Coordinates of C-alpha atoms and ligand atoms in Angstrom, one line a residue:
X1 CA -25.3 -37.2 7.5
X2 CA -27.1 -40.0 9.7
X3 CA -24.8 -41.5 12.2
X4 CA -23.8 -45.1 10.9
X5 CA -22.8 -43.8 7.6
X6 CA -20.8 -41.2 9.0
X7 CA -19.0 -43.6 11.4
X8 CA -18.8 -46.1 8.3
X9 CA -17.2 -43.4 5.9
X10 CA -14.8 -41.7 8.7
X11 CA -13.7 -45.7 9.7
X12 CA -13.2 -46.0 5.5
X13 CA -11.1 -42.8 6.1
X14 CA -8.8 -43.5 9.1
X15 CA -8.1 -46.5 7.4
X16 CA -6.9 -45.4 3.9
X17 CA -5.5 -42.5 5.9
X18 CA -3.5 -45.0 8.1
X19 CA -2.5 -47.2 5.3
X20 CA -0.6 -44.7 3.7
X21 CA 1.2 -42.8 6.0
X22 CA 4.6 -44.3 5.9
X23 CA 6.7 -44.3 8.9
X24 CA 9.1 -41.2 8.7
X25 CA 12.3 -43.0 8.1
X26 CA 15.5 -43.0 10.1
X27 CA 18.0 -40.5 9.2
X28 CA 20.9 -40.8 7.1
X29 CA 23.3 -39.2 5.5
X30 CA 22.3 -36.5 2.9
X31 CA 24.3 -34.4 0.3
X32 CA 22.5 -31.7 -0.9
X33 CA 24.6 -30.7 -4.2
X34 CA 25.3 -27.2 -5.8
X35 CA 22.7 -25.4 -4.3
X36 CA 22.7 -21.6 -3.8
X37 CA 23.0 -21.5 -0.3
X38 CA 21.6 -18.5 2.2
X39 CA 22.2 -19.7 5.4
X40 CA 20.6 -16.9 7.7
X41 CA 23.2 -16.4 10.3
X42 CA 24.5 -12.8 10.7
X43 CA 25.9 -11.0 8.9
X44 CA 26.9 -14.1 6.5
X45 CA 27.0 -13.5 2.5
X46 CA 25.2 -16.3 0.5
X47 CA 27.1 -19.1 -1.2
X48 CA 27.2 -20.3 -4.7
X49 CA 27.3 -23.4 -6.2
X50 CA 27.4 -24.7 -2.4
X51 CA 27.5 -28.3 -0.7
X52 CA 25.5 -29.2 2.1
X53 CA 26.5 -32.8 4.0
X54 CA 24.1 -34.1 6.5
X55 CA 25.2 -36.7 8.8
X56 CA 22.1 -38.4 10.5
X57 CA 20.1 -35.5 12.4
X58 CA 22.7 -32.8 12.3
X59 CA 24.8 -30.7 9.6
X60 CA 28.2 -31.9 9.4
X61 CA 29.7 -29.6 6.6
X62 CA 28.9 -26.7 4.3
X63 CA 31.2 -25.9 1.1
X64 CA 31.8 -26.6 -2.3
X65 CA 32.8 -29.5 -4.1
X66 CA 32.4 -32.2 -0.8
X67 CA 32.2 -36.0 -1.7
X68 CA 29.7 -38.6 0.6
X69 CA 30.1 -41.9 -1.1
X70 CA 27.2 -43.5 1.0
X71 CA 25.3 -40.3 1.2
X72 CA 22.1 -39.7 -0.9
X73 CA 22.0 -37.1 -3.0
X74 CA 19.8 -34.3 -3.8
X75 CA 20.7 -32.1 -6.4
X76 CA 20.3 -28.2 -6.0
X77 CA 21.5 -26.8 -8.8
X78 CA 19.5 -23.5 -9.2
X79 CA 17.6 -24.0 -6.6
X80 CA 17.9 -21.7 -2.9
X81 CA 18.6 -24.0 0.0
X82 CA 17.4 -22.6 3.4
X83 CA 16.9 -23.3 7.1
X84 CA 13.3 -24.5 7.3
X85 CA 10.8 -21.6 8.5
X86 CA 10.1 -21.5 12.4
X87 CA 6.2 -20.7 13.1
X88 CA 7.0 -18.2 16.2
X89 CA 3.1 -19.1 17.2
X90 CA 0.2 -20.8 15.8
X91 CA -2.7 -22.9 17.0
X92 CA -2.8 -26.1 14.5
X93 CA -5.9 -27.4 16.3
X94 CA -8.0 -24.9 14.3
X95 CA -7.0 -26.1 10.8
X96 CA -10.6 -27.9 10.2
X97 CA -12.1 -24.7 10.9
X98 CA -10.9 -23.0 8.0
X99 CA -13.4 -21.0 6.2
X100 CA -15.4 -20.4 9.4
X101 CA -14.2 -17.5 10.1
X102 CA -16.4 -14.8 7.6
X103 CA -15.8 -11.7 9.6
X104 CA -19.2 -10.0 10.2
X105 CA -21.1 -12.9 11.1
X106 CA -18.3 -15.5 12.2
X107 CA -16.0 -13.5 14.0
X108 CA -13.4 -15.6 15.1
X109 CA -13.5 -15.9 19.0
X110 CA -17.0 -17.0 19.5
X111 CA -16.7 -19.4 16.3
X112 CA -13.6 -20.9 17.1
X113 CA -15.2 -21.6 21.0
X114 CA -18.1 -23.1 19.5
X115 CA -16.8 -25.6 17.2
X116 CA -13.5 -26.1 19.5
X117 CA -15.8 -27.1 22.1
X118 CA -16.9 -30.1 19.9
X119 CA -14.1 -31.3 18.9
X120 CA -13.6 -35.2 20.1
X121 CA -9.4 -36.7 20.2
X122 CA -9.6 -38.1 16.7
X123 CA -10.7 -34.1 15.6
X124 CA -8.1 -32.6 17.5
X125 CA -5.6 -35.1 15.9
X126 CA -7.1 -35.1 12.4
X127 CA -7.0 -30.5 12.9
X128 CA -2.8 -30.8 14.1
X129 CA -1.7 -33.3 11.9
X130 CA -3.4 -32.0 8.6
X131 CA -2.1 -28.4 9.6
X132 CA 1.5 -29.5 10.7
X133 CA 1.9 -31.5 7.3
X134 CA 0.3 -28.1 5.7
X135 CA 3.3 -26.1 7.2
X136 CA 6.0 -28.9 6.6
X137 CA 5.0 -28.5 2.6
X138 CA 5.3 -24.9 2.9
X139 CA 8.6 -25.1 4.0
X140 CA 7.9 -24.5 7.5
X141 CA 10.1 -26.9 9.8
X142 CA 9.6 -25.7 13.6
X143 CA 6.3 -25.1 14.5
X144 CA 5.4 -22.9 18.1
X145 CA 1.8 -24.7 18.7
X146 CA -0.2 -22.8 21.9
X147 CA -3.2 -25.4 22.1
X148 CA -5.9 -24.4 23.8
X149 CA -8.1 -27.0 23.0
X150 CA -7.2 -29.4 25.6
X151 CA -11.1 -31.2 26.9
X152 CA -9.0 -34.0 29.2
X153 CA -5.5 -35.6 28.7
X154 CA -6.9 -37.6 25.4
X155 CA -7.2 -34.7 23.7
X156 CA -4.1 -33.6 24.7
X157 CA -2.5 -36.8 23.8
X158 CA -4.0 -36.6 20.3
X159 CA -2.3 -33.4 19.6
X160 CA 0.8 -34.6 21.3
X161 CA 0.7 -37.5 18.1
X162 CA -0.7 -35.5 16.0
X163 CA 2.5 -33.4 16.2
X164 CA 5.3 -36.5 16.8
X165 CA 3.6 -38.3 13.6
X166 CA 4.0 -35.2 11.4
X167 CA 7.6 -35.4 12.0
X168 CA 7.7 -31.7 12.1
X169 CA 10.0 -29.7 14.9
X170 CA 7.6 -28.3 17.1
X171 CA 7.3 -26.7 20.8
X172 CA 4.0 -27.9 22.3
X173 CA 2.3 -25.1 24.7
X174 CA 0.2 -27.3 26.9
X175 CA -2.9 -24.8 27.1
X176 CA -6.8 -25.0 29.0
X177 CA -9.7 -26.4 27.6
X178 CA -10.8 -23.3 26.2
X179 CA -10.0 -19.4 25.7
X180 CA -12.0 -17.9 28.3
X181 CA -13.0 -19.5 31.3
X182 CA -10.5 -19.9 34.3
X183 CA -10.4 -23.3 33.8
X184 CA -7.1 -24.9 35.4
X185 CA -4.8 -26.4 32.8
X186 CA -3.8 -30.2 33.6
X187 CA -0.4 -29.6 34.8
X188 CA -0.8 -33.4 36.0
X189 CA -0.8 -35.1 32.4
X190 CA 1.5 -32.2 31.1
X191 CA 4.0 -33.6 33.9
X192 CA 3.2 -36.9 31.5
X193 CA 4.2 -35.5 29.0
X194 CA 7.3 -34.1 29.7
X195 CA 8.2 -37.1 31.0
X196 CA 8.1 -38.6 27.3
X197 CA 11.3 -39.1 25.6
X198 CA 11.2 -35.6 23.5
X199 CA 14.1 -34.3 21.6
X200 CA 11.8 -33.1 18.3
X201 CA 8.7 -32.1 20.3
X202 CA 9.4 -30.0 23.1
X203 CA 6.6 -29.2 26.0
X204 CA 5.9 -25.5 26.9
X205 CA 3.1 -24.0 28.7
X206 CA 0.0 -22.0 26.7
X207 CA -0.7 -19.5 29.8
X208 CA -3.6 -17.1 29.6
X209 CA -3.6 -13.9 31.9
X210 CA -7.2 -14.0 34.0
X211 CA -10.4 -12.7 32.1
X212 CA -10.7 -10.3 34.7
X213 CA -7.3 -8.7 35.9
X214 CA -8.9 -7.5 39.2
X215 CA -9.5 -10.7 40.2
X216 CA -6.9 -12.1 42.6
X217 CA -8.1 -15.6 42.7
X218 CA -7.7 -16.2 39.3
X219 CA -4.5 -15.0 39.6
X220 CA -3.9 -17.2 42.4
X221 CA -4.6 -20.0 40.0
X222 CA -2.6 -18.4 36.6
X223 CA 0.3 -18.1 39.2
X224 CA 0.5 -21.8 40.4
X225 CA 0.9 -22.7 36.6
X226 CA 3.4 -19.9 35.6
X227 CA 6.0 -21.2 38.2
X228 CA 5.1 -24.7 37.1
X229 CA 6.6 -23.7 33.9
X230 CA 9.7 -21.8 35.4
X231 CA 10.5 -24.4 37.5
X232 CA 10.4 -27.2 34.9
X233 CA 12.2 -25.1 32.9
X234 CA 9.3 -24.8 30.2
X235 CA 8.6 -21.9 27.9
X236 CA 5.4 -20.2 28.0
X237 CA 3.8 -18.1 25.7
X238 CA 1.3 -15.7 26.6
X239 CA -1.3 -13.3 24.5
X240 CA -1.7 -10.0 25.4
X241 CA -4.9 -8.9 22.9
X242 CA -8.6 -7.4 24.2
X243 CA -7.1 -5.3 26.8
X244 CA -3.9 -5.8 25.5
X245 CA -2.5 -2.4 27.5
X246 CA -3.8 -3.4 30.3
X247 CA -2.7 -6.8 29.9
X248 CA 1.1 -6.0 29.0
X249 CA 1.0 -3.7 32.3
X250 CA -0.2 -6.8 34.3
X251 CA 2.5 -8.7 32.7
X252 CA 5.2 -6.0 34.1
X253 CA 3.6 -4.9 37.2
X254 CA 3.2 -8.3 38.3
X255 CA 7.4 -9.3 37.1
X256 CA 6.1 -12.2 35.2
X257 CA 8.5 -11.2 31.9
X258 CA 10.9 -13.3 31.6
X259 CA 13.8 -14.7 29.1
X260 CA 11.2 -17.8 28.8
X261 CA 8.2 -16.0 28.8
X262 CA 6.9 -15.0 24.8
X263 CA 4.3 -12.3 25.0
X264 CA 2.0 -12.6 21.9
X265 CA -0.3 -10.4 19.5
X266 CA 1.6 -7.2 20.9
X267 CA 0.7 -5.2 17.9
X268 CA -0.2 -2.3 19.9
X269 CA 2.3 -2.3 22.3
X270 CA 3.7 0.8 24.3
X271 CA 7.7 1.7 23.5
X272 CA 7.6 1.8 27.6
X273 CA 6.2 -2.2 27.7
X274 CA 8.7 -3.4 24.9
X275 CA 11.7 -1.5 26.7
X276 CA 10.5 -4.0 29.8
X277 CA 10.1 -7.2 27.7
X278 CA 13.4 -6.7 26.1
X279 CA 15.2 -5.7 29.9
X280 CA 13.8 -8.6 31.1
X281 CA 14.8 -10.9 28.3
X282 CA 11.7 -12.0 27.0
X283 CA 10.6 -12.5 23.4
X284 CA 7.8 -11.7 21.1
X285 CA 5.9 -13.1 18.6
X286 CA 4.3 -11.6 15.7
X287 CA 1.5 -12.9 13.7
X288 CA 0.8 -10.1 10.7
X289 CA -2.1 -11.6 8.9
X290 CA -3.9 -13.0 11.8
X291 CA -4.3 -9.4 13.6
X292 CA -5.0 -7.8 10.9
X293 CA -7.7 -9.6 10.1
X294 CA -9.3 -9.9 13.7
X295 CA -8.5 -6.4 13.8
X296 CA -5.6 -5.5 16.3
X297 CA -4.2 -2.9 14.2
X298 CA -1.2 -3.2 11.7
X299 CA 1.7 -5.2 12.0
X300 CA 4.2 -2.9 12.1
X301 CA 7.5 -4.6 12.8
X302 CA 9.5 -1.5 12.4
X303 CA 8.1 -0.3 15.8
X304 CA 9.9 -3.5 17.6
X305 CA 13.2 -3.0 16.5
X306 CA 13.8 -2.3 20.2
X307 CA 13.2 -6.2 20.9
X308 CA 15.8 -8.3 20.5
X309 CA 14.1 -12.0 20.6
X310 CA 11.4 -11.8 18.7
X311 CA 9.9 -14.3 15.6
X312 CA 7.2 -14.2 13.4
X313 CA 4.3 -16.7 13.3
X314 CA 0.7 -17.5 11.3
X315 CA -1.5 -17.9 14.7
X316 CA -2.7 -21.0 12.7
X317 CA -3.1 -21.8 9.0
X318 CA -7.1 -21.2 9.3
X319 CA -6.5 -17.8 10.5
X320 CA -3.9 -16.8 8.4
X321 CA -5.8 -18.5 5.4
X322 CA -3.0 -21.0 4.8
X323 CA 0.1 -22.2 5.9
X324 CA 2.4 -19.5 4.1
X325 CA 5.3 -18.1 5.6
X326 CA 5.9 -16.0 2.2
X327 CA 2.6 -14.4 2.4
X328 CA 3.3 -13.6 6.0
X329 CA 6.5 -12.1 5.3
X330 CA 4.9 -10.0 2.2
X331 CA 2.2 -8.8 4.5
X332 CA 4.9 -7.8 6.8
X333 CA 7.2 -5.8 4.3
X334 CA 3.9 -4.1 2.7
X335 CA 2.3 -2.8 5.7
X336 CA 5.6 -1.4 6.9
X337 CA 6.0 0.2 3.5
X338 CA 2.2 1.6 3.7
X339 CA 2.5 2.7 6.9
X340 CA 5.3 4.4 6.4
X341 CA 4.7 6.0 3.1
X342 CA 8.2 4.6 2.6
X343 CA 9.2 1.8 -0.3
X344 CA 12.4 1.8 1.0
X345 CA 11.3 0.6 4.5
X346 CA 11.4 -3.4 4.7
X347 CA 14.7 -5.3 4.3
X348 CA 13.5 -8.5 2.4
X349 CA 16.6 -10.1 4.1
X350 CA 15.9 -9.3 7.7
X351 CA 12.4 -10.7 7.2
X352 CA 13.6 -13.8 6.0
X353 CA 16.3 -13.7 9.4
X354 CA 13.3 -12.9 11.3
X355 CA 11.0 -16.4 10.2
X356 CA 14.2 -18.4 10.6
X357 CA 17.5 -17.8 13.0
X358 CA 15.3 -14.8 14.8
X359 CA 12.1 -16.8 15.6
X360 CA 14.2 -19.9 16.5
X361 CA 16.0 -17.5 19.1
X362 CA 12.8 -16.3 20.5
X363 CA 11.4 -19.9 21.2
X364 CA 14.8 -20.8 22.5
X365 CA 15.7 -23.2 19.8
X366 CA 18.4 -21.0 18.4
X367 CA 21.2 -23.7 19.3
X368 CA 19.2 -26.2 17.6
X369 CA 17.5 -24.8 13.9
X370 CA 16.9 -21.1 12.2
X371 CA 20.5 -21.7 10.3
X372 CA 22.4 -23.8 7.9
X373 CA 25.3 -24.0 9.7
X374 CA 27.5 -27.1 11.1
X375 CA 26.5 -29.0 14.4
X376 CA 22.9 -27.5 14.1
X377 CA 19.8 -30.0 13.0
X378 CA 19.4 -30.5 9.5
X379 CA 16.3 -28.6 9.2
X380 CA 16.3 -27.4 5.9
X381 CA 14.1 -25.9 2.7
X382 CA 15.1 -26.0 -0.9
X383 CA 13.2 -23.3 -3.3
X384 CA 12.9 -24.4 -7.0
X385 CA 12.2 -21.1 -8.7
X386 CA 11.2 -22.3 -11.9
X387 CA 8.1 -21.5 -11.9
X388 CA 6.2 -19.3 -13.9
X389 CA 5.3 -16.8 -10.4
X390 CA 9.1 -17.0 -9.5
X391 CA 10.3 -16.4 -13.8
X392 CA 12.6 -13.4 -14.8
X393 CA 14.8 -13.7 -11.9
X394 CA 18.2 -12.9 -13.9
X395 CA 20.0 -12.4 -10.6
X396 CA 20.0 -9.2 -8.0
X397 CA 18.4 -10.2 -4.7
X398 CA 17.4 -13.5 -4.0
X399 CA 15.6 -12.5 -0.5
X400 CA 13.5 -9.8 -2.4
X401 CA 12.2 -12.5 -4.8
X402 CA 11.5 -15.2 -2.4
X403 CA 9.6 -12.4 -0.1
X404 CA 7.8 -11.0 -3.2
X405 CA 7.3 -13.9 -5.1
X406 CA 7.5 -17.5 -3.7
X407 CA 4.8 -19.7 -2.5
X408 CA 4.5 -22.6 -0.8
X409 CA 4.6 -24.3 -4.3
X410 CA 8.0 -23.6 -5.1
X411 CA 9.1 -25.3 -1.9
X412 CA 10.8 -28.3 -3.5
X413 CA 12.4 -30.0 -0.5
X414 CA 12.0 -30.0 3.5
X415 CA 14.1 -32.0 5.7
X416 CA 13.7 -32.0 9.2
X417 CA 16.3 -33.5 11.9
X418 CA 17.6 -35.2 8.4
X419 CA 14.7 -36.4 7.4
X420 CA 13.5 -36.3 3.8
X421 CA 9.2 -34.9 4.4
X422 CA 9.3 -33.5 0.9
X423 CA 11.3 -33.9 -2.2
X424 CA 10.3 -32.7 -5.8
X425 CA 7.4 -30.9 -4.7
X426 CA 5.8 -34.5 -3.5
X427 CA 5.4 -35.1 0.6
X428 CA 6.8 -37.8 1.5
X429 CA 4.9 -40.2 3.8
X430 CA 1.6 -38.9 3.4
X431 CA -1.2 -39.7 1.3
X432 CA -2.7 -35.9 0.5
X433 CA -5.6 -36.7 -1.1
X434 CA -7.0 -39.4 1.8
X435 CA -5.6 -36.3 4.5
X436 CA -7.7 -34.1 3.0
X437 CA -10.6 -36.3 3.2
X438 CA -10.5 -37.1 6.7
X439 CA -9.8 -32.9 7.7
X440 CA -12.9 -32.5 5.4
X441 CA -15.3 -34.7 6.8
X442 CA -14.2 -33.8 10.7
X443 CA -14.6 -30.4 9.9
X444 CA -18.3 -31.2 8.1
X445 CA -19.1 -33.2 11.7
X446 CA -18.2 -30.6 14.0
X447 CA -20.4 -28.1 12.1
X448 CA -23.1 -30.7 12.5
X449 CA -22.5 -31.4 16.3
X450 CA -22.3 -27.5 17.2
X451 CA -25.4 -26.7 15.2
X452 CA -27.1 -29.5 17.7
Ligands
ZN501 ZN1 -2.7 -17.0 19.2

């Protein structure tokens, strides 16, 4: 498209875009009524015909029967009420470059380099809102973004509003301007950042291990920001993938695991490396459908039992397809089963424990979300299963049909910090159909400006 057009119809866009994204409002108090409740801490049975009060951001009681004369009310009846999905790790910056990635010729490295290195503020914000707003209507609450998109502090701002505007919960690893190169990340404007007023959007650090292991000066520099982040008490994700052995061994050898260090894409890890990563605290995060389809190996998360913190995450909704949480959990469960030649393998229930209270542990927001439980943040789904994909349920286990069956669909309601985003299947404060336009016609630019 020539240039004055396209600046005319992506103006047209912004503004319908701008007119109707409501300011997320204030939190009150909520009363969700008579839901079926499945609260994900340990080892507690679900509740029937359940109560949930929410006072401003936080839960304030869970039982049957409670009255909230000012409260507003959202009636559950039939419906499962859980704690919001936590994305252990994802990278919401490449949402416009979803159906790039074609395998044989659009592997997704050198694809995702190409068009990420086009990508202008208003693309980088258009990418992580559109993607965080695709994971708050999936039911997804806390997202773990590592952006490594960051061309200069606007573009890290961008994704730093991006992320605040979407209202979701989220844990923002400050990354490089791209995956390869030993490019220093901007510690300066991260120190910006942080000093923000955050409570909902945390800063961590995305840290990459040098291309080359052998060589010391790039270590020199990956050093200077790792104890930037464990002296300002960030966390700080890290992939090990490529020479992930190799990699993992660095990551021991050199003592950098740590209880706020998350080593990611471990798929083919060593028993020896995990034993490491769980002495020394640290946590891990999973992505199933994303290394599977860049071809890691299988997901298997019966081989990480020995791990303790550990969370599972989509590695970004154009990887993984789309933000889906259930899909991710299915994968999960089925490649255990295949793998195993075993049906009786996968616990639907722990796999719903381990994309709530167990990836909320591993990015060290366990105090905060992954439960429904009093004095955490209200950060909470509601499934509607009538549906026809979610039909002859007549009771037996709710976790095996949600794992089996659900979609992002059949998430009715998401509140976050006590904050209505969804309710009867219908976002809240954003106008879909303009969102999609805009993530539409940034991706259709940055194919243009790459092919240049
Ligand atoms: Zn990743």
């Amino acid at each position: 498209m020539p240039l004055l057009p396209r600046l005319l119809l992506s103006a047209l866009l912004l503004t319908s875009l701008l007119a109707t994204v409501k300011a997320v409002e204030p939190p009150s108090s909520l009363l969700i009524k008579n839901g079926y409740v499945m609260s994900m801490r340990a080892g507690e049975a679900d509740r029937e015909n359940t109560d949930v009060l929410i006072r401003g951001d936080t839960i304030a009681a869970i039982g049957k029967n409670l009255h909230a004369a000012d409260a507003r009310v959202i009636d559950a009846t039939g419906k499962f009420v859980l704690p919001g999905f936590v994305d252990a790790h994802s990278h919401l910056w490449i949402t416009t470059l979803r159906g790039q990635f074609r395998n044989r010729d659009g592997k997704f490295f050198p694809v995702s380099n190409r068009l990420g290195a086009v990508m202008k503020p208003d693309d980088i914000y258009t990418a992580m809102y559109t993607g965080a707003i695709e994971q708050l209507a999936s039911g997804i609450t806390t997202s773990s973004d590592f952006f490594d998109n960051i061309h200069g502090p606007a573009a890290g701002d961008a994704g730093y509003r991006a992320l605040n505007d979407a209202g979701i919960r989220a844990i923002m690893f400050y990354g490089g301007p791209d995956k390869t190169l030993a490019t220093p990340i901007d510690l300066t404007h991260l120190k910006q950042l942080m000093a923000k007023p955050h409570d909902r959007l945390l800063p961590g650090l995305a840290w990459r291990l040098p291309r080359d292991l052998h060589d010391e000066a790039a270590w020199t520099l990956r050093d200077r920001e790792y104890a930037f982040a464990r002296d300002n008490h960030l966390p700080l994700q890290v992939h090990v993938s490529g020479e992930a052995d190799a990699m993992f061994n660095a990551l021991i050898q050199r003592h950098y695991l740590a209880p706020f260090v998350t080593v990611v894409h471990a798929t083919q890890a060593t028993p020896a490396q995990l034993n490491a990563l769980e002495k020394a605290g640290g946590s891990l995060a999973l992505t199933p459908i994303s290394e599977e389809r860049v071809g890691y190996g299988l997901t298997r998360y019966d081989q990480f039992k020995g791990v303790t913190r550990q969370g599972l995450g989509l590695d970004g909704n154009a990887l993984a397809g789309s933000a889906n949480m259930f899909a991710t959990l299915r994968l999960a469960a089925l490649t255990q089963s295949g793998a195993t030649q075993d049906e009786t393998g996968p616990d639907p229930r722990r796999l719903l424990e381990l994309a709530t209270r167990r990836s909320a542990d591993a990015a060290g927001l366990g105090r905060i979300t992954g439960t429904i439980e009093v004095g955490k943040r209200a950060d909470i789904q509601i499934i509607n299963p009538d549906a026809l994909n979610m039909s002859g349920f007549g009771g037996g286990d709710p976790a095996s049909l949600i794992v089996y069956s659900a979609e992002p669909e059949n998430v009715d309601t998401v509140v976050v910090d006590g904050r209505i985003l969804k309710l009867s299947g219908q976002m809240q404060h954003t106008n879909i159909t303009a969102l999609v336009a805009r993530a539409n016609a940034s991706a259709r630019h940055l194919r243009e400006d790459a092919a240049k």
